[in-house]
Tab-separated table of C-alpha atoms in Angstrom:
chain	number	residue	atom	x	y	z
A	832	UNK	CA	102.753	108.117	99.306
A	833	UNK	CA	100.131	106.538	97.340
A	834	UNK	CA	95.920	107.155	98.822
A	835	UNK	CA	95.639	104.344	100.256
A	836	UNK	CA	92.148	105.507	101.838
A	837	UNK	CA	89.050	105.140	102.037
A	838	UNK	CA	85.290	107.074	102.592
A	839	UNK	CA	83.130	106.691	105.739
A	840	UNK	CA	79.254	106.320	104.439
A	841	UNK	CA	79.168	110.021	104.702
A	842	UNK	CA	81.573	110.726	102.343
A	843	UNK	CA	84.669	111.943	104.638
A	844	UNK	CA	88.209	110.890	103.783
A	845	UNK	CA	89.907	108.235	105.601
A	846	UNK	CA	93.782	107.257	104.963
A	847	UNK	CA	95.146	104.112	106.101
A	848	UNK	CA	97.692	104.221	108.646
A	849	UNK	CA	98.572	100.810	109.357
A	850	UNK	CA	102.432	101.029	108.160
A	851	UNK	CA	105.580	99.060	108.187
A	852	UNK	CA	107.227	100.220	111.408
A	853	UNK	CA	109.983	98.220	111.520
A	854	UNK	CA	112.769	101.075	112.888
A	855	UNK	CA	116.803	101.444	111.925
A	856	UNK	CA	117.949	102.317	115.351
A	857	UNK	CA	121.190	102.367	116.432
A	858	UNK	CA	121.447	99.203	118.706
A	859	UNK	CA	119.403	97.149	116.212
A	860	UNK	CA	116.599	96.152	118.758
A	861	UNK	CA	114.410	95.290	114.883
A	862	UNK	CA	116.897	93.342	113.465
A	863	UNK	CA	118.101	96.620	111.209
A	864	UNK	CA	121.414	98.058	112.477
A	865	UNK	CA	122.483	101.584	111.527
A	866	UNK	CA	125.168	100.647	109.086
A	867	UNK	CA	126.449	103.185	105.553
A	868	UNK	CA	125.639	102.263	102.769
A	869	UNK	CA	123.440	99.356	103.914
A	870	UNK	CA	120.245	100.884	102.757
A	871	UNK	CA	118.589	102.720	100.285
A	872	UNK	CA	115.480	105.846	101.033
A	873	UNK	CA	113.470	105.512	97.927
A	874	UNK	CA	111.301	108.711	97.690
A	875	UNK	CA	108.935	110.415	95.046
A	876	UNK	CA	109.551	114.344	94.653
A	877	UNK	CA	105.703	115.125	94.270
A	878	UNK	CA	104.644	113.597	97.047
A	879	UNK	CA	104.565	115.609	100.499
A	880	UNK	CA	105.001	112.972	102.463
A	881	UNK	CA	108.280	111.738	100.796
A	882	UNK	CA	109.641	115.098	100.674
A	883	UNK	CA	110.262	115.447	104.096
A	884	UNK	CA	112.951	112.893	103.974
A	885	UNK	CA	114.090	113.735	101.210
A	886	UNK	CA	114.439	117.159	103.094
A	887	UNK	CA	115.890	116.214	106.594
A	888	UNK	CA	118.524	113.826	104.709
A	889	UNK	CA	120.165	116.941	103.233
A	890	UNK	CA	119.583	118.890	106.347
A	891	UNK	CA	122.308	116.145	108.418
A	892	UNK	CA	124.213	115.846	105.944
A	893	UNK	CA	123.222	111.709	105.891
A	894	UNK	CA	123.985	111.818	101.454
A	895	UNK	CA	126.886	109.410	102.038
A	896	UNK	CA	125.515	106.943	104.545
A	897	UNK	CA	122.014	106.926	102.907
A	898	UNK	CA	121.825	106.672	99.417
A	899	UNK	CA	118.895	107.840	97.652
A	900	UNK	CA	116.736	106.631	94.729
A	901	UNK	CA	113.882	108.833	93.001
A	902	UNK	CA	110.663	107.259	91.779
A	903	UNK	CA	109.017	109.069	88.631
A	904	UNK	CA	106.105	111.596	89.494
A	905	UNK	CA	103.375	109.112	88.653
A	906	UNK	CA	102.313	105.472	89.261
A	907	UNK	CA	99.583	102.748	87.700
A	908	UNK	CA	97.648	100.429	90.313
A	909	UNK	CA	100.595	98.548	90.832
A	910	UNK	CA	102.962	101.063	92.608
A	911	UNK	CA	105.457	103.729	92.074
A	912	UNK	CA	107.626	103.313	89.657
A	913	UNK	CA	111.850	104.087	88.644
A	914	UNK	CA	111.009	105.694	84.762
A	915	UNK	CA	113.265	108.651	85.885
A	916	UNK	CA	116.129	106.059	85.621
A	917	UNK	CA	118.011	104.034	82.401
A	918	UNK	CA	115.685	101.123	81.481
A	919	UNK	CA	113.425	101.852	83.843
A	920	UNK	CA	115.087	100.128	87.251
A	921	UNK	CA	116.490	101.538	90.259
A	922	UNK	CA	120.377	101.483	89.687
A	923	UNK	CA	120.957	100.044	93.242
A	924	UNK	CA	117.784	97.307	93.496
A	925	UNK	CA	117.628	96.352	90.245
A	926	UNK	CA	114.244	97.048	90.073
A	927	UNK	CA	110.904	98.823	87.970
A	928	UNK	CA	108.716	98.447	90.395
A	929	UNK	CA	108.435	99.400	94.321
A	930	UNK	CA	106.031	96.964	94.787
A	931	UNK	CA	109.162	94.556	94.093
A	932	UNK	CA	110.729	95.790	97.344
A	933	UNK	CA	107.527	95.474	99.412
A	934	UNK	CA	106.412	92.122	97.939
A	935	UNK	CA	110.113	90.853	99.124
A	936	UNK	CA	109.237	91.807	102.796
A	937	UNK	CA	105.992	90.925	102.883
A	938	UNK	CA	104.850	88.392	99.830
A	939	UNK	CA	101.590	89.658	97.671
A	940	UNK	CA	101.961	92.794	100.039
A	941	UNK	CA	98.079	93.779	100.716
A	942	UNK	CA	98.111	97.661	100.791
A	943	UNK	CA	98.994	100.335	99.152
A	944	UNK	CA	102.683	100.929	98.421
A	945	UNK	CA	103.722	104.551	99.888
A	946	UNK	CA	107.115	106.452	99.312
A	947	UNK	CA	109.054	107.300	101.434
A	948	UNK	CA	110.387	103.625	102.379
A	949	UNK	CA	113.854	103.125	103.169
A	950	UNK	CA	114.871	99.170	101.614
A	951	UNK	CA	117.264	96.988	103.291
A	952	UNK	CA	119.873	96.681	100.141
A	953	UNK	CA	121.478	93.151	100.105
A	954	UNK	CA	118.006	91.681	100.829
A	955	UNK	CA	116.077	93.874	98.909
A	956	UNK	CA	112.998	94.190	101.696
A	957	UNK	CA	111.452	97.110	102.478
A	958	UNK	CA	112.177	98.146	106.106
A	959	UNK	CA	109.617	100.572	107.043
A	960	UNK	CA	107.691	102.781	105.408
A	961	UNK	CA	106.220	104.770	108.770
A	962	UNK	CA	106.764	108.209	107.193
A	963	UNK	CA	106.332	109.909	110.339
A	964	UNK	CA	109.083	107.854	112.250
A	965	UNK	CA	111.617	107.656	109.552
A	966	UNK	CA	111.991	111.444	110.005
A	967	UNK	CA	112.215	111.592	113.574
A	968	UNK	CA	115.233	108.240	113.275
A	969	UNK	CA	117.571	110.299	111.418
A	970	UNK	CA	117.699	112.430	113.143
A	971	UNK	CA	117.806	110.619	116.614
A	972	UNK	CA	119.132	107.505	115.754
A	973	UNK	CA	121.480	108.217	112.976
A	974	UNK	CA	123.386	111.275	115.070
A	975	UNK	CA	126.750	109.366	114.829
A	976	UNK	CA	126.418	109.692	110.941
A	977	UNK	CA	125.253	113.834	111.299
A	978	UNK	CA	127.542	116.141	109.324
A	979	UNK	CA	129.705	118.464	110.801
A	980	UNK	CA	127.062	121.695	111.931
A	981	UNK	CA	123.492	119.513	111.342
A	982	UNK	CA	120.933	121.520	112.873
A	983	UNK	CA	118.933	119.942	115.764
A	984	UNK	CA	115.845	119.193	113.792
A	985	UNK	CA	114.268	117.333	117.211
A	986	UNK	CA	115.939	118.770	120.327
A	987	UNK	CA	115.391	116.852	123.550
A	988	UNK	CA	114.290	119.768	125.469
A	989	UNK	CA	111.044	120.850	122.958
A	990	UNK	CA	110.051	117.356	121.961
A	991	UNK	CA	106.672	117.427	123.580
A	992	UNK	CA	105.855	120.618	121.956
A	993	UNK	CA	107.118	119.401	118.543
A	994	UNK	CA	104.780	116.067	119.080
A	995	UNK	CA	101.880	118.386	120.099
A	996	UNK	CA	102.344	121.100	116.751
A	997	UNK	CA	102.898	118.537	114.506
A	998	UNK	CA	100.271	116.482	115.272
A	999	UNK	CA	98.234	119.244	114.949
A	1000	UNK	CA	99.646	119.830	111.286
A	1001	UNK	CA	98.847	116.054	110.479
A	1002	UNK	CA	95.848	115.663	111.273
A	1003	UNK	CA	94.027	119.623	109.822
A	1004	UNK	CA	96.745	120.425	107.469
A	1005	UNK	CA	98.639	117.685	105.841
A	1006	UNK	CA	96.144	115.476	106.241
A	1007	UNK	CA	93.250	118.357	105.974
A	1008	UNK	CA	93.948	118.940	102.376
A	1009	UNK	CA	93.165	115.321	101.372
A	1010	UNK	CA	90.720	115.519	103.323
A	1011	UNK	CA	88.955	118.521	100.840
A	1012	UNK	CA	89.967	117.146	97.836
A	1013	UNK	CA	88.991	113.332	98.409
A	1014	UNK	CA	85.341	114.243	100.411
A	1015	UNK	CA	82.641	112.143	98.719
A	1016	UNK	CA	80.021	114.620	99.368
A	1017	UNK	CA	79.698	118.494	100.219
A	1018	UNK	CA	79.164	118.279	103.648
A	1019	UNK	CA	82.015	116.330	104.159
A	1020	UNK	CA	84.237	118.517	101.966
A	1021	UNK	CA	82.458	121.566	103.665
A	1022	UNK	CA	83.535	120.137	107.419
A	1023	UNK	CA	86.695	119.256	105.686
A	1024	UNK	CA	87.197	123.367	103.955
A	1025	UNK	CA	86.554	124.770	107.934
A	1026	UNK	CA	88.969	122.554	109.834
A	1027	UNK	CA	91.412	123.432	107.507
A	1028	UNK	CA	91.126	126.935	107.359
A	1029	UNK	CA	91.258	127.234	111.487
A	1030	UNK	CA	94.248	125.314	111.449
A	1031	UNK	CA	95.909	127.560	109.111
A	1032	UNK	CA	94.108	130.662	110.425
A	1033	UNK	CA	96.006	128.922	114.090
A	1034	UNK	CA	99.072	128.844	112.591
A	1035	UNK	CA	99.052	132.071	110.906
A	1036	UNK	CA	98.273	133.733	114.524
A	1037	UNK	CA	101.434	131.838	115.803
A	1038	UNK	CA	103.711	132.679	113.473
A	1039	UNK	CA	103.318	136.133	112.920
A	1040	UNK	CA	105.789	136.768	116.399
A	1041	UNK	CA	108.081	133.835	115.834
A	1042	UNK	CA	110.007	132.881	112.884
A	1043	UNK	CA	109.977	129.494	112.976
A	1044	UNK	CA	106.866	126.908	115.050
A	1045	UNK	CA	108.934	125.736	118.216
A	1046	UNK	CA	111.513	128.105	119.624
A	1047	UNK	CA	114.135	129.875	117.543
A	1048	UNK	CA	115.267	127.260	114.804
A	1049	UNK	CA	114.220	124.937	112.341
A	1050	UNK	CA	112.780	121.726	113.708
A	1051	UNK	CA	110.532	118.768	112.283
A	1052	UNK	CA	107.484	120.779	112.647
A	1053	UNK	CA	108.167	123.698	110.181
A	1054	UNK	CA	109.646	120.364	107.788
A	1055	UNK	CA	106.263	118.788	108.276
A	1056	UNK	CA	104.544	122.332	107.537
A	1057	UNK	CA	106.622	123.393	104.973
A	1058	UNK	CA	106.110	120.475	102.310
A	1059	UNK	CA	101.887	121.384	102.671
A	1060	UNK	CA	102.513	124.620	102.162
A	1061	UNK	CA	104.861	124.253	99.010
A	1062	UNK	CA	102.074	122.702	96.891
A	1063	UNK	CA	99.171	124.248	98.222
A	1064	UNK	CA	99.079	126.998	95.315
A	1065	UNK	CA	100.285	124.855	92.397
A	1066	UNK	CA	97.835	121.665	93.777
A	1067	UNK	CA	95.460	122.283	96.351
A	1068	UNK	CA	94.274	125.508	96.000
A	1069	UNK	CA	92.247	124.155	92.836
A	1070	UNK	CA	92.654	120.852	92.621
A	1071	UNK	CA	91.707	119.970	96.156
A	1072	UNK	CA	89.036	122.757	96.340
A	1073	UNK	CA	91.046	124.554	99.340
A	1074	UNK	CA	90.389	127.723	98.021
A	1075	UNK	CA	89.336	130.669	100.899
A	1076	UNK	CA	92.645	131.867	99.722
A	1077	UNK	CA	95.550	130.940	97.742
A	1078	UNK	CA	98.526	130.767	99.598
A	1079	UNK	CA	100.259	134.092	98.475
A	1080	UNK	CA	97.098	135.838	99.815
A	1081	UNK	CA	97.608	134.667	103.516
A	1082	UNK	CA	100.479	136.950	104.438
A	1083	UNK	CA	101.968	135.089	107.398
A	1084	UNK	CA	102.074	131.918	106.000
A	1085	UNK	CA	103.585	132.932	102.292
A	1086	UNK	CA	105.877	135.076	104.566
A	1087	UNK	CA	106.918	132.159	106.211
A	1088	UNK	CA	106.999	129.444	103.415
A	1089	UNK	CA	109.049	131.812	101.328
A	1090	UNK	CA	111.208	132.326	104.554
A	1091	UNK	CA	112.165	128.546	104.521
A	1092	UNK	CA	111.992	128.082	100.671
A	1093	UNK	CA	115.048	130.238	100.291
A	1094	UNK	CA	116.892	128.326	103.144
A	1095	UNK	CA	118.739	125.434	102.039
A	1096	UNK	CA	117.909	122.367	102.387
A	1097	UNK	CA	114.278	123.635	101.531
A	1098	UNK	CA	113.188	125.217	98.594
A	1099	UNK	CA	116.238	123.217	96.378
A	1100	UNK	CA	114.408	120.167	97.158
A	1101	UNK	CA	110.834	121.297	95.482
A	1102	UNK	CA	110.141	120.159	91.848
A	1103	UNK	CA	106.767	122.071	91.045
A	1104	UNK	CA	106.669	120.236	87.717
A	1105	UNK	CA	106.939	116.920	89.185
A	1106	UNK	CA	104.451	117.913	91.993
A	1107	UNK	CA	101.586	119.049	89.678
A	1108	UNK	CA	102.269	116.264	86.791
A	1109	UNK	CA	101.593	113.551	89.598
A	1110	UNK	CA	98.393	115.243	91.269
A	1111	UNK	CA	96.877	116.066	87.856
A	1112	UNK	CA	97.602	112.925	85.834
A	1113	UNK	CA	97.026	110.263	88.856
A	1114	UNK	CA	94.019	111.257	90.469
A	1115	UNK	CA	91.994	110.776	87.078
A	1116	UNK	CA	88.933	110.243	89.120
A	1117	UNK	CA	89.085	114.291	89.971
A	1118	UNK	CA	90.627	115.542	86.773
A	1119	UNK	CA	89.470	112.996	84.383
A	1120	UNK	CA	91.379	114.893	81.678
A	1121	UNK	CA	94.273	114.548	83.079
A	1122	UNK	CA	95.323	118.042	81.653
A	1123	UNK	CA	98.153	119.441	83.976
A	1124	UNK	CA	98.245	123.164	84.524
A	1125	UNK	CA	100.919	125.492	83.286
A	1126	UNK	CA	100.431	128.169	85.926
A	1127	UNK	CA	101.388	129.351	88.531
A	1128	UNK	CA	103.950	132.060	88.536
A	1129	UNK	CA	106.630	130.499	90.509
A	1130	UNK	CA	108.829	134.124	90.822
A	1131	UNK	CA	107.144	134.849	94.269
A	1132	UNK	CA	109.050	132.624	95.818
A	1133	UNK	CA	112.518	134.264	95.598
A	1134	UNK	CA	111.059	137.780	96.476
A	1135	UNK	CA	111.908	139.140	100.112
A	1136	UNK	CA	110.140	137.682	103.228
A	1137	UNK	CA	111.062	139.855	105.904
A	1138	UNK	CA	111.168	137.359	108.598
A	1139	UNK	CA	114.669	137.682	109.486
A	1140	UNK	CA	112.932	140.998	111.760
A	1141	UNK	CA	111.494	138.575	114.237
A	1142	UNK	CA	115.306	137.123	114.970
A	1143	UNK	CA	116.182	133.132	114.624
A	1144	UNK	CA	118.611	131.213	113.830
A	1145	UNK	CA	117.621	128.766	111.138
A	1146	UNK	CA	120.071	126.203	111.701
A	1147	UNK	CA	120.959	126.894	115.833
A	1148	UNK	CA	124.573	126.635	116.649
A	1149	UNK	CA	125.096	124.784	113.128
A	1150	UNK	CA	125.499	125.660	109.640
A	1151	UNK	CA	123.504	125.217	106.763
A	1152	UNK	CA	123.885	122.178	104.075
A	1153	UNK	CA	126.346	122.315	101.536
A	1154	UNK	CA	125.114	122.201	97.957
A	1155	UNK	CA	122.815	119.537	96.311
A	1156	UNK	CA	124.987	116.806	95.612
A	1157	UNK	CA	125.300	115.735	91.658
A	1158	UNK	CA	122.439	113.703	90.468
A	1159	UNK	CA	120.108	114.953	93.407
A	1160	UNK	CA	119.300	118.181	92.196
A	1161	UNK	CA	115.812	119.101	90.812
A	1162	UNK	CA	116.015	119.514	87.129
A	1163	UNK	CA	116.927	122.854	85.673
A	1164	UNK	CA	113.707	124.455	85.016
A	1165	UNK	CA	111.197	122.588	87.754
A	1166	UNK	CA	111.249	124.724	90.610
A	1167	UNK	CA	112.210	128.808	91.022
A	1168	UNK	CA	115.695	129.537	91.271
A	1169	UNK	CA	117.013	128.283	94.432
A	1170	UNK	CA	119.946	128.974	96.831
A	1171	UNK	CA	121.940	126.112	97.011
């Protein structure tokens, strides 16, 4: 997404939540039926936010009912754009900019263009982008469309505990790093540093018995988790000042990350290049240079986690995805090897 925030007069981060929250549900209550092919989830690999889409998609096996288009790592003022692709435009929507999308929905669209947004193809609108929802749609609205063996990412029976974690991971983690690296004055950031850290020390204490956060699979709350965790060594850790500890010195948590990394679906969905090139070159007001680290050593990530001890089953009753589809996979030398 892009920062569409602001600072309170004592310097602490605010982001703007007001989103589009028009919903693709499967009796079309919004005026969006569930229908394949009819529209397109346009996502950014470096941003967090965007990656758990990008991540669930692949988990249901949704590739050929929801196609997929990848903005470029950075963006100007004006909104994300498609350089990844020929000419610069979208292959489906025709166009360079996202803005294009939102501006079609909602003329001289006031706020701050985020990814992920699913667009409504033959009018070239942007349905929603309510990050948090679109997530929790496909997999409760799009069932009908699952693959064959899709895990239950939000099971009926642990919803109210997956509400009550995640929410939890918004607001100190996902939302708690931001909240460091975009403080406008030490005591902010300092606030900012200490509710993150007892989150994480939190989760830390309640994952070293379970493998995953809510009962014995993978479910929207280790997704929401897992794409924090992923760049907190390569990004936050130094850019964002969230350094008590990197990452691969907190052993529950690098357990745990690694754990899901090398599950599919996961860690084949991670672009570390893309991630750092968009964090280190956009935000010019904390790294004025705009001189993009080389480090770190991404090898950790393949090396044994051990978690498999405290049981699990990563994908339930189901099966995990098949491999990255052509022209979806992370480039050849972004990301550590992966298991696809």
């Amino acid at each position: 997404m892009s920062y569409v925030a602001d600072s309170t007069s004592d310097g602490e981060f605010n982001r703007d939540t007001d989103y589009i929250t028009t919903r693709i549900t499967a009796d079309g209550r919004d005026g969006y039926p569930l229908e394949p092919g009819r529209y397109r989830l346009v996502v950014a690999r470096a941003c967090p936010w965007a990656n758990r889409a990008i991540i669930v998609r692949r988990l249901l096996g949704l590739e050929d009912v929801l196609s997929i288009g990848f903005c470029g790592p950075t963006h100007d003022e004006r909104s994300w754009t498609f350089d990844l692709d020929p000419g610069g435009r979208d292959p489906v929507l025709g166009i360079e900019y996202l803005r294009e999308a939102y501006n079609t929905r909602i003329p001289e669209y006031p706020k701050g263009v985020t990814v992920p947004a699913i667009v409504d193809i033959p009018s070239g609108a942007v349905v929603t982008n309510d990050f948090a929802q679109i997530t929790l749609d496909l997999s409760t609205e799009w069932t009908r469309y699952h693959r064959d063996g899709a895990p239950q990412l939000y099971p009926e029976p642990l919803r109210d505990e997956i509400d009550e974690v995640a929410q939890r991971i918004y607001t100190e983690v996902n939302n708690g790093v931001y909240r460091c690296g975009f403080a406008g004055s030490q005591r902010a950031y300092e606030r900012a540093y200490d509710r993150l850290f007892t989150a994480l020390d939190w989760l830390s204490e309640r994952l070293a018995g379970q493998r995953y956060l809510v009962g014995d699979t993978i479910t929207e709350a280790d997704v929401r988790l897992f794409t924090t965790l992923a760049r907190f060594d390569p990004v936050y850790h130094g850019h964002f000042k969230t350094n008590r500890h990197k990452l691969a010195e907190m052993p529950v948590l690098w357990a745990y990350a690694r754990d899901l990394f090398q599950t599919p679906g996961f860690g084949d969905t991670i672009d570390f290049v893309q991630i750092k090139q968009h964090y280190y070159i956009v935000h010019s007001d904390i790294n004025p240079t705009g001189v993009v680290p080389k480090g770190p050593d991404l090898s950790g990530w393949l090396t044994p986690h051990g978690r498999e001890g405290l049981g699990g089953r990563p994908f339930g009753d189901g099966t995990p995805p098949g491999p990255t589809r052509e022209g979806e996979r992370v480039p050849a030398g972004h990301s550590a090897d992966r298991v696809d």
